[in-house]
Tab-separated table of C-alpha atoms in Angstrom:
chain	number	residue	atom	x	y	z
A	1	MET	CA	0.000	0.000	0.000
A	2	PHE	CA	1.084	3.580	-0.694
A	3	GLU	CA	2.933	5.055	2.262
A	4	LEU	CA	3.985	8.597	3.159
A	5	PHE	CA	5.920	9.678	6.285
A	6	GLY	CA	5.915	6.009	7.369
A	7	ILE	CA	2.109	5.672	7.530
A	8	SER	CA	-0.434	4.394	5.016
A	9	ALA	CA	-2.253	6.820	2.710
A	10	GLY	CA	-5.593	5.811	4.276
A	11	LEU	CA	-4.406	6.639	7.791
A	12	LEU	CA	-2.870	9.864	6.492
A	13	ALA	CA	-6.208	10.909	4.938
A	14	MET	CA	-8.019	9.995	8.160
A	15	PHE	CA	-5.654	12.146	10.229
A	16	VAL	CA	-6.084	15.087	7.816
A	17	GLY	CA	-9.910	14.737	7.987
A	18	PHE	CA	-9.865	14.404	11.768
A	19	GLY	CA	-7.590	17.475	11.945
A	20	LEU	CA	-10.034	19.434	9.780
A	21	LEU	CA	-12.898	18.637	12.171
A	22	ILE	CA	-10.892	19.580	15.262
A	23	GLY	CA	-9.572	22.716	13.573
A	24	VAL	CA	-13.110	24.067	13.036
A	25	LEU	CA	-13.898	23.590	16.745
A	26	PHE	CA	-10.545	24.931	17.887
A	27	GLY	CA	-10.773	28.012	15.681
A	28	PHE	CA	-14.327	28.749	16.767
A	29	PHE	CA	-14.292	27.925	20.492
A	30	GLY	CA	-10.591	28.023	21.361
A	31	MET	CA	-10.776	24.513	22.787
A	32	GLY	CA	-11.159	20.906	21.796
A	33	GLY	CA	-7.610	19.798	20.965
A	34	SER	CA	-6.212	17.327	23.475
A	35	PHE	CA	-9.769	16.615	24.635
A	36	LEU	CA	-10.405	14.955	21.254
A	37	VAL	CA	-7.012	13.828	19.912
A	38	THR	CA	-5.565	12.024	22.923
A	39	PRO	CA	-8.544	9.669	23.544
A	40	ALA	CA	-8.728	8.906	19.809
A	41	LEU	CA	-5.015	8.001	19.662
A	42	LEU	CA	-5.333	5.877	22.799
A	43	VAL	CA	-8.228	3.895	21.325
A	44	MET	CA	-6.222	3.477	18.091
A	45	GLY	CA	-3.612	1.640	20.167
A	46	TYR	CA	-0.867	4.263	20.510
A	47	PRO	CA	0.972	4.183	23.872
A	48	SER	CA	-0.195	6.815	26.430
A	49	ARG	CA	3.109	8.699	26.164
A	50	VAL	CA	2.738	9.072	22.366
A	51	ALA	CA	-1.011	9.835	22.575
A	52	VAL	CA	-0.527	12.608	25.146
A	53	GLY	CA	2.744	13.963	23.670
A	54	SER	CA	1.504	14.004	20.065
A	55	GLY	CA	-1.816	15.456	21.254
A	56	LEU	CA	0.042	18.285	22.973
A	57	ALA	CA	2.289	18.925	19.936
A	58	PHE	CA	-0.799	19.061	17.748
A	59	VAL	CA	-2.509	21.464	20.178
A	60	PHE	CA	0.629	23.617	20.104
A	61	GLY	CA	0.682	23.797	16.273
A	62	THR	CA	-3.053	24.433	15.997
A	63	SER	CA	-3.001	27.135	18.669
A	64	VAL	CA	-0.140	28.917	16.841
A	65	ILE	CA	-2.271	29.015	13.677
A	66	ALA	CA	-5.506	29.970	15.467
A	67	THR	CA	-3.762	32.663	17.577
A	68	LEU	CA	-2.283	34.233	14.429
A	69	LYS	CA	-5.753	34.272	12.893
A	70	HIS	CA	-7.409	35.768	16.005
A	71	ARG	CA	-4.591	38.322	16.222
A	72	ASP	CA	-5.432	39.436	12.669
A	73	LEU	CA	-9.038	39.915	13.834
A	74	GLY	CA	-7.877	41.965	16.871
A	75	GLN	CA	-9.143	39.311	19.268
A	76	VAL	CA	-6.048	38.671	21.423
A	77	ASP	CA	-5.528	40.653	24.638
A	78	TYR	CA	-1.795	40.208	25.332
A	79	LYS	CA	-1.922	41.972	28.717
A	80	LEU	CA	-4.635	39.587	29.881
A	81	GLY	CA	-2.855	36.631	28.230
A	82	VAL	CA	0.451	37.228	30.058
A	83	SER	CA	-1.360	37.761	33.402
A	84	MET	CA	-3.270	34.535	32.816
A	85	ILE	CA	-0.051	32.610	31.979
A	86	ILE	CA	1.485	33.705	35.318
A	87	GLY	CA	-1.580	32.751	37.386
A	88	THR	CA	-2.120	29.507	35.452
A	89	THR	CA	1.512	28.370	35.848
A	90	VAL	CA	1.305	28.711	39.643
A	91	GLY	CA	-2.083	26.943	39.631
A	92	LEU	CA	-0.685	24.096	37.465
A	93	GLU	CA	2.132	23.465	39.921
A	94	VAL	CA	-0.254	23.369	42.895
A	95	GLY	CA	-2.633	21.093	40.930
A	96	LYS	CA	0.239	18.672	40.171
A	97	GLU	CA	1.250	18.610	43.846
A	98	ILE	CA	-2.329	17.706	44.827
A	99	VAL	CA	-2.278	14.858	42.262
A	100	LEU	CA	1.032	13.550	43.655
A	101	TYR	CA	-0.377	13.680	47.194
A	102	LEU	CA	-3.548	11.833	46.130
A	103	GLU	CA	-1.385	9.247	44.307
A	104	GLU	CA	0.427	8.547	47.564
A	105	LEU	CA	-2.963	7.930	49.157
A	106	GLY	CA	-3.962	5.740	46.186
A	107	LEU	CA	-7.003	7.894	45.439
A	108	ALA	CA	-5.817	9.923	42.419
A	109	GLY	CA	-7.432	7.956	39.553
A	110	ASN	CA	-10.973	7.867	40.910
A	111	ILE	CA	-11.048	11.419	42.307
A	112	ILE	CA	-9.650	12.871	39.052
A	113	SER	CA	-12.188	10.985	36.898
A	114	VAL	CA	-15.143	11.982	39.081
A	115	THR	CA	-13.989	15.650	39.183
A	116	TYR	CA	-13.488	15.625	35.396
A	117	VAL	CA	-16.990	14.283	34.771
A	118	LEU	CA	-18.595	16.690	37.274
A	119	LEU	CA	-16.684	19.705	35.960
A	120	LEU	CA	-17.180	18.968	32.262
A	121	GLY	CA	-20.826	18.074	32.864
A	122	GLY	CA	-21.352	21.099	35.139
A	123	ILE	CA	-19.870	23.575	32.658
A	124	GLY	CA	-21.802	21.887	29.833
A	125	ALA	CA	-25.095	22.133	31.744
A	126	PHE	CA	-24.398	25.756	32.722
A	127	VAL	CA	-23.495	26.845	29.160
A	128	THR	CA	-26.545	25.029	27.741
A	129	TYR	CA	-28.814	26.594	30.390
A	130	GLU	CA	-27.422	30.099	29.724
A	131	ALA	CA	-27.796	29.625	25.963
A	132	LEU	CA	-31.406	28.467	26.356
A	133	LYS	CA	-32.130	31.371	28.713
A	134	GLY	CA	-30.548	33.832	26.265
A	135	GLY	CA	-32.603	32.455	23.377
A	136	ASP	CA	-35.338	35.047	23.976
A	137	GLY	CA	-32.930	37.853	23.176
A	138	ASP	CA	-32.049	38.504	26.792
A	139	GLY	CA	-28.285	38.791	27.327
A	140	GLY	CA	-25.621	37.099	25.245
A	141	VAL	CA	-22.614	38.697	23.613
A	142	SER	CA	-22.305	39.297	19.910
A	143	HIS	CA	-19.262	37.896	18.146
A	144	ASP	CA	-18.897	41.168	16.227
A	145	VAL	CA	-16.718	42.971	18.720
A	146	GLU	CA	-14.594	45.868	17.529
A	147	GLU	CA	-10.983	45.769	18.656
A	148	ASP	CA	-11.218	48.423	21.393
A	149	ALA	CA	-14.921	49.187	21.416
A	150	GLU	CA	-16.721	49.607	24.737
A	151	ILE	CA	-18.988	46.628	25.403
A	152	ASN	CA	-22.592	46.922	26.471
A	153	ALA	CA	-23.004	46.520	30.265
A	154	ASP	CA	-26.001	44.221	29.620
A	155	ASP	CA	-23.661	41.797	27.853
A	156	ILE	CA	-21.528	41.242	30.971
A	157	PRO	CA	-22.589	38.261	33.131
A	158	GLU	CA	-23.654	39.072	36.714
A	159	ILE	CA	-20.739	37.184	38.364
A	160	ALA	CA	-18.272	39.086	36.147
A	161	LYS	CA	-19.876	42.420	37.144
A	162	LYS	CA	-19.369	41.478	40.798
A	163	ILE	CA	-15.714	40.528	40.181
A	164	GLN	CA	-15.133	43.741	38.203
A	165	SER	CA	-16.577	45.740	41.130
A	166	TYR	CA	-13.628	44.784	43.400
A	167	SER	CA	-11.229	47.692	42.832
A	168	LEU	CA	-8.144	46.228	44.484
A	169	PRO	CA	-5.115	47.962	42.852
A	170	PRO	CA	-3.429	47.545	40.454
A	171	MET	CA	-6.388	47.800	38.065
A	172	ILE	CA	-5.883	46.792	34.429
A	173	THR	CA	-7.906	47.808	31.384
A	174	LEU	CA	-8.737	45.011	28.994
A	175	ARG	CA	-9.979	45.025	25.417
A	176	GLY	CA	-13.579	46.182	25.285
A	177	GLY	CA	-12.816	48.857	27.923
A	178	ILE	CA	-13.217	46.429	30.855
A	179	GLN	CA	-11.497	47.500	34.070
A	180	VAL	CA	-10.642	44.721	36.486
A	181	SER	CA	-8.239	44.184	39.369
A	182	LEU	CA	-5.086	42.316	38.324
A	183	TRP	CA	-5.495	40.219	41.479
A	184	MET	CA	-8.899	39.008	40.288
A	185	VAL	CA	-7.403	37.981	36.918
A	186	LEU	CA	-4.549	36.164	38.691
A	187	LEU	CA	-7.029	34.464	41.034
A	188	VAL	CA	-9.206	33.226	38.160
A	189	ALA	CA	-6.062	32.120	36.266
A	190	PHE	CA	-4.781	30.316	39.365
A	191	ALA	CA	-8.105	28.499	39.840
A	192	THR	CA	-8.255	27.409	36.176
A	193	GLY	CA	-4.569	26.392	36.268
A	194	LEU	CA	-5.179	24.393	39.431
A	195	LEU	CA	-8.021	22.488	37.795
A	196	SER	CA	-6.047	21.952	34.605
A	197	GLY	CA	-2.989	20.662	36.518
A	198	PHE	CA	-5.202	18.476	38.672
A	199	LEU	CA	-7.098	17.000	35.720
A	200	GLY	CA	-4.082	16.824	33.357
A	201	VAL	CA	-5.850	18.658	30.523
A	202	GLY	CA	-5.023	21.757	28.463
A	203	GLY	CA	-7.825	23.596	30.182
A	204	GLY	CA	-9.334	25.532	27.248
A	205	PHE	CA	-12.792	24.292	28.187
A	206	ILE	CA	-12.305	25.711	31.702
A	207	ARG	CA	-10.460	28.942	30.826
A	208	MET	CA	-12.592	30.195	27.946
A	209	PRO	CA	-15.883	30.144	29.945
A	210	ALA	CA	-13.996	31.500	33.010
A	211	LEU	CA	-12.724	34.496	31.021
A	212	PHE	CA	-16.250	35.249	29.833
A	213	TYR	CA	-18.367	34.396	32.884
A	214	LEU	CA	-15.945	35.444	35.648
A	215	ILE	CA	-13.983	38.354	34.167
A	216	GLY	CA	-16.533	39.538	31.598
A	217	VAL	CA	-14.183	39.386	28.596
A	218	PRO	CA	-16.215	39.339	25.334
A	219	VAL	CA	-16.349	35.804	23.873
A	220	PRO	CA	-14.166	36.425	20.765
A	221	ILE	CA	-11.417	38.009	22.901
A	222	ALA	CA	-11.775	35.236	25.505
A	223	VAL	CA	-11.228	32.699	22.686
A	224	GLY	CA	-8.259	34.570	21.141
A	225	THR	CA	-6.562	35.136	24.506
A	226	ASP	CA	-7.161	31.536	25.572
A	227	LEU	CA	-5.497	30.336	22.345
A	228	PHE	CA	-2.527	32.631	23.031
A	229	GLU	CA	-2.113	30.959	26.414
A	230	ILE	CA	-2.572	27.430	25.011
A	231	MET	CA	0.280	28.192	22.569
A	232	PHE	CA	2.687	28.532	25.511
A	233	SER	CA	1.378	25.606	27.584
A	234	GLY	CA	1.219	23.370	24.460
A	235	GLY	CA	4.776	24.319	23.418
A	236	ILE	CA	6.255	23.596	26.837
A	237	GLY	CA	4.210	20.407	27.270
A	238	SER	CA	5.172	18.996	23.866
A	239	PHE	CA	8.853	19.790	24.502
A	240	LEU	CA	8.728	17.860	27.795
A	241	TYR	CA	7.046	14.841	26.146
A	242	ALA	CA	9.338	15.018	23.083
A	243	GLN	CA	12.333	14.555	25.397
A	244	SER	CA	11.091	11.042	26.121
A	245	GLY	CA	10.104	10.268	22.518
A	246	GLY	CA	6.397	11.034	23.023
A	247	VAL	CA	5.920	13.208	19.926
A	248	ASP	CA	5.308	11.343	16.651
A	249	LEU	CA	5.546	13.661	13.627
A	250	SER	CA	3.789	11.139	11.362
A	251	ILE	CA	0.677	11.773	13.516
A	252	VAL	CA	1.142	15.477	14.194
A	253	ALA	CA	2.007	16.647	10.650
A	254	PRO	CA	-1.159	15.367	8.856
A	255	LEU	CA	-3.430	16.345	11.769
A	256	LEU	CA	-2.000	19.846	11.603
A	257	ALA	CA	-2.402	20.069	7.814
A	258	GLY	CA	-6.131	19.418	8.234
A	259	SER	CA	-6.639	21.524	11.337
A	260	ALA	CA	-4.888	24.570	9.800
A	261	LEU	CA	-7.626	24.718	7.193
A	262	GLY	CA	-10.352	23.940	9.742
A	263	ALA	CA	-9.062	26.590	12.189
A	264	ARG	CA	-9.227	29.162	9.372
A	265	VAL	CA	-12.854	28.232	8.720
A	266	GLY	CA	-13.687	28.181	12.458
A	267	SER	CA	-11.966	31.504	13.228
A	268	ALA	CA	-13.592	33.196	10.227
A	269	ALA	CA	-16.965	31.836	11.365
A	270	THR	CA	-16.627	33.656	14.735
A	271	SER	CA	-17.101	36.938	12.848
A	272	ILE	CA	-20.271	35.902	11.026
A	273	VAL	CA	-22.083	33.395	13.232
A	274	ASN	CA	-24.393	34.427	16.078
A	275	GLU	CA	-22.771	32.939	19.166
A	276	ASP	CA	-26.111	32.143	20.850
A	277	GLU	CA	-26.922	29.709	18.037
A	278	ILE	CA	-23.753	27.741	18.723
A	279	LYS	CA	-23.442	28.006	22.499
A	280	ILE	CA	-26.114	25.368	22.987
A	281	TYR	CA	-24.193	22.871	20.819
A	282	PHE	CA	-21.008	23.733	22.691
A	283	GLY	CA	-22.765	22.990	25.993
A	284	LEU	CA	-24.100	19.704	24.612
A	285	MET	CA	-20.634	18.722	23.381
A	286	LEU	CA	-19.252	19.226	26.892
A	287	LEU	CA	-22.110	17.174	28.368
A	288	LEU	CA	-21.465	14.357	25.885
A	289	GLY	CA	-17.733	14.680	26.635
A	290	ALA	CA	-18.507	14.183	30.336
A	291	LEU	CA	-20.618	11.150	29.472
A	292	ALA	CA	-17.784	9.775	27.302
A	293	VAL	CA	-15.297	10.051	30.179
A	294	ALA	CA	-17.796	8.393	32.536
A	295	VAL	CA	-18.339	5.543	30.030
A	296	ARG	CA	-14.571	5.027	29.622
A	297	GLN	CA	-14.079	5.017	33.385
A	298	ALA	CA	-16.908	2.492	33.762
A	299	GLY	CA	-15.234	0.383	31.031
A	300	ASN	CA	-11.926	0.405	32.928
A	301	TYR	CA	-13.691	-0.466	36.187
A	302	LEU	CA	-15.711	-3.309	34.649
A	303	GLY	CA	-12.885	-4.455	32.356
A	304	MET	CA	-15.066	-3.938	29.261
A	305	GLY	CA	-12.798	-2.719	26.435
A	306	VAL	CA	-15.800	-2.157	24.155
A	307	LEU	CA	-16.824	0.851	26.272
A	308	ASP	CA	-13.615	2.596	25.120
A	309	TYR	CA	-15.048	2.542	21.585
A	310	VAL	CA	-18.458	3.778	22.816
A	311	SER	CA	-16.640	6.610	24.586
A	312	LEU	CA	-14.681	7.486	21.434
A	313	ALA	CA	-17.864	7.375	19.316
A	314	LEU	CA	-19.541	9.799	21.744
A	315	ILE	CA	-16.605	12.219	21.588
A	316	LEU	CA	-16.267	12.063	17.795
A	317	GLY	CA	-20.036	12.190	17.246
A	318	SER	CA	-20.469	15.279	19.420
A	319	ALA	CA	-17.461	16.988	17.799
A	320	LEU	CA	-18.868	16.251	14.352
A	321	MET	CA	-22.270	17.605	15.417
A	322	VAL	CA	-20.847	20.890	16.730
A	323	ALA	CA	-18.424	21.424	13.818
A	324	GLY	CA	-21.349	20.742	11.458
A	325	ALA	CA	-23.495	23.287	13.350
A	326	VAL	CA	-20.753	25.951	13.068
A	327	ILE	CA	-20.389	25.389	9.308
A	328	TYR	CA	-24.167	25.246	8.800
A	329	SER	CA	-24.708	28.513	10.729
A	330	ALA	CA	-21.870	30.197	8.822
A	331	LEU	CA	-23.395	29.108	5.495
A	332	LYS	CA	-26.812	30.332	6.655
A	333	SER	CA	-25.326	33.734	7.548
A	334	ILE	CA	-23.525	33.985	4.210
A	335	ARG	CA	-26.718	33.110	2.338
A	336	ALA	CA	-28.910	35.468	4.406
A	337	PRO	CA	-30.203	38.534	2.506
A	338	GLY	CA	-28.017	41.621	3.034
A	339	SER	CA	-24.894	39.650	3.993
A	340	ALA	CA	-22.907	40.892	1.002
A	341	GLY	CA	-20.391	42.551	3.280
A	342	VAL	CA	-19.376	39.310	4.895
A	343	THR	CA	-15.782	38.371	4.352
A	344	ALA	CA	-13.779	35.367	5.347
A	345	ASP	CA	-11.432	37.544	7.365
B	1	MET	CA	11.666	12.308	9.687
B	2	PHE	CA	13.756	15.338	8.491
B	3	GLY	CA	16.855	13.719	10.059
B	4	ILE	CA	15.611	14.543	13.578
B	5	GLU	CA	16.169	10.917	14.638
B	6	THR	CA	19.936	11.529	14.542
B	7	LEU	CA	19.646	14.146	17.306
B	8	THR	CA	19.369	13.266	20.979
B	9	GLY	CA	17.449	14.304	24.119
B	10	SER	CA	16.618	17.979	24.502
B	11	THR	CA	18.075	18.901	21.093
B	12	GLN	CA	15.760	16.417	19.405
B	13	ALA	CA	12.810	17.662	21.480
B	14	ALA	CA	13.546	21.293	20.588
B	15	ALA	CA	13.912	20.307	16.904
B	16	LEU	CA	10.552	18.491	16.964
B	17	VAL	CA	8.774	21.482	18.528
B	18	GLY	CA	10.574	23.705	15.993
B	19	VAL	CA	9.355	21.542	13.068
B	20	VAL	CA	5.756	21.754	14.381
B	21	LEU	CA	6.098	25.542	14.753
B	22	VAL	CA	7.521	25.939	11.242
B	23	GLU	CA	4.830	23.664	9.762
B	24	ALA	CA	2.132	25.707	11.555
B	25	MET	CA	3.505	28.992	10.203
B	26	VAL	CA	3.939	27.629	6.669
B	27	LEU	CA	0.352	26.303	6.750
B	28	TYR	CA	-0.930	29.629	8.088
B	29	VAL	CA	0.792	31.594	5.316
B	30	GLY	CA	-0.055	28.995	2.641
B	31	TYR	CA	-3.738	28.709	3.489
B	32	GLY	CA	-3.829	32.520	3.922
B	33	ALA	CA	-2.555	32.973	0.355
B	34	LEU	CA	-5.085	30.390	-0.849
B	35	GLU	CA	-7.880	32.224	0.983
B	36	SER	CA	-6.860	35.553	-0.595
B	37	ALA	CA	-6.725	33.948	-4.021
B	38	VAL	CA	-9.991	32.000	-4.004
B	39	GLY	CA	-11.788	33.080	-0.792
B	40	SER	CA	-14.124	35.664	-2.326
B	41	THR	CA	-14.999	33.322	-5.223
B	42	VAL	CA	-15.827	30.526	-2.774
B	43	LEU	CA	-17.936	32.907	-0.639
B	44	LYS	CA	-19.816	34.072	-3.745
B	45	LEU	CA	-20.445	30.460	-4.754
B	46	LEU	CA	-21.597	29.564	-1.224
B	47	GLY	CA	-23.783	32.666	-1.123
B	48	GLY	CA	-25.436	31.562	-4.355
B	49	ASN	CA	-24.282	34.685	-6.273
């Protein structure tokens, strides 16, 4: 059979297609990399080290592309990004220490899995609930945010308003004219870093909603800034795994070729798709993700390997559903009367 | 791939991350050029114009 980069043409095409799907989600939501790639590689029979390392290298490459794209759209807040990196790094270290302590007690595996399911499911239920509540035109933030435009106070979630009201110096001004205490940003970053270190995940699905719901950053800037941060964590993580041979370029290169195109489509869609239409699918994807983790954990507990495949099918199916919804909504917007001014950029 | 196997330890790791970074940037520029060249035509086709 025809081979390229040491893998068959069929597998190569599958990786490119899979990358395309993930790229759309990554470009649109700023999350969905390691969450999708690593379980898929594990079920395909790659060793954990290679699945995690290659997943991280892929996340790194995709976040570089998506950050560049969001930067072009003026959707990266570097001041916020750097503050978040500092807070997240400290949180990651503390999270790792907690994991090591729980490992000594022999409780790490179960506690991490239960927390992961509760957190993913909780965020999914919350996002879905908010999206359903906002469906009557009440609240919600438009994706069409000008680079430094003031945002409407009605668009800021209540918790974020409360957090913004604490004027503990130094105060920083973020894109959209938001003023918030640096300490609050560091605290939110620390909490998200702690969870991400504890759960061993990139943390996009925690950080992006946290930036929006807790700090009040408009969704497109939350996505762009989250990607900027993932670029650093992904780069460092893949370097660490590559040192022990955990990064396989024959996996990463084709995945990246597909996701680069998908991320372009996903990022461009953020400027033309009404976020409220998609938020509900995003929430459902997280809920199905939580279910997938629970199914896999149950499979491990019961020794039923087939549940690994059910788990993978749930993850891939939900990803396909959400990516399809993003593309469908984008096409609907392009085809809507009076959308002549829409551009891909 | 790309002779990286001949390197060792941290050098190999840095080279691998470097290759991913370069590939990402090449893809970004390449797809960007493609989008500039055919993007508006594709949008017109998708928009039914």
